[in-house]
Short mmCIF file of C-alpha atoms in Angstrom, two decimals:
data_model
loop_
_atom_site.label_atom_id
_atom_site.label_comp_id
_atom_site.label_asym_id
_atom_site.label_seq_id
_atom_site.Cartn_x
_atom_site.Cartn_y
_atom_site.Cartn_z
CA MET A 1 53.59 50.28 242.97
CA GLN A 2 51.41 53.25 244.43
CA THR A 3 49.81 56.27 242.54
CA PHE A 4 49.71 59.48 244.57
CA LEU A 5 48.09 62.70 244.00
CA TYR A 6 49.67 65.64 245.40
CA ALA A 7 47.55 68.17 245.71
CA ARG A 8 47.93 72.11 246.75
CA VAL A 9 45.54 74.70 247.29
CA SER A 10 46.54 78.10 248.44
CA THR A 11 43.21 80.21 247.31
CA SER A 12 39.26 79.49 247.80
CA ASP A 13 38.97 79.43 243.93
CA GLN A 14 40.86 76.14 243.97
CA THR A 15 39.85 72.36 245.73
CA ILE A 16 41.30 69.21 245.89
CA SER A 17 38.47 67.42 244.64
CA HIS A 18 38.90 69.31 241.28
CA GLN A 19 42.34 67.92 241.40
CA ARG A 20 41.65 64.66 241.80
CA ASP A 21 38.49 64.74 239.25
CA HIS A 22 41.20 66.08 236.76
CA ALA A 23 43.72 63.05 237.72
CA GLU A 24 41.06 60.68 237.57
CA ALA A 25 40.01 61.80 234.24
CA ALA A 26 43.49 61.59 232.73
CA GLY A 27 43.24 57.86 233.14
CA PHE A 28 44.80 57.85 236.68
CA THR A 29 43.99 55.41 239.45
CA LEU A 30 45.05 57.15 242.70
CA ASP A 31 45.96 54.91 245.71
CA GLU A 32 46.20 58.20 247.94
CA VAL A 33 46.23 61.85 247.88
CA ILE A 34 48.16 63.94 249.98
CA GLN A 35 47.68 67.61 249.96
CA ASP A 36 48.59 70.95 251.39
CA ASP A 37 45.64 73.39 252.07
CA GLY A 38 46.37 77.27 252.28
CA VAL A 39 49.94 77.06 251.59
CA SER A 40 51.87 79.12 249.53
CA GLY A 41 54.06 77.69 246.79
CA ILE A 42 56.58 80.36 246.23
CA SER A 43 56.95 81.32 250.29
CA THR A 44 57.05 77.59 251.59
CA ARG A 45 59.85 75.06 250.52
CA PHE A 46 57.91 71.65 249.59
CA GLN A 47 59.74 69.57 251.96
CA ASP A 48 58.92 72.52 255.09
CA ARG A 49 54.97 71.75 254.02
CA LYS A 50 53.28 68.98 255.81
CA GLY A 51 52.00 67.45 252.98
CA GLY A 52 55.26 67.50 251.08
CA ALA A 53 57.02 65.69 253.85
CA LYS A 54 54.64 63.37 254.23
CA LEU A 55 54.98 62.73 250.50
CA LEU A 56 58.91 62.60 250.58
CA ASP A 57 58.13 59.84 253.44
CA LYS A 58 55.84 57.65 251.28
CA VAL A 59 57.03 58.03 247.69
CA ARG A 60 59.50 55.23 246.64
CA ARG A 61 61.31 54.07 243.35
CA GLY A 62 58.59 53.15 240.71
CA ASP A 63 55.78 55.04 242.40
CA ILE A 64 53.72 57.42 239.98
CA LEU A 65 53.43 60.93 241.18
CA VAL A 66 50.73 63.31 239.94
#
């Protein structure tokens, strides 16, 4: 079982590290961070994002997704 953080930022006000810090502060031990930078959540389907497609290839039953 693995714990994945999927982090997406689309503005300069957001950071991947900020999202990771919050996940770890909530008690998650992350095995891998998969990210999408500068990708709109409205105009781009999840599976069409580089990070989204990567996550769909990696995540398995029993894994934790944050």
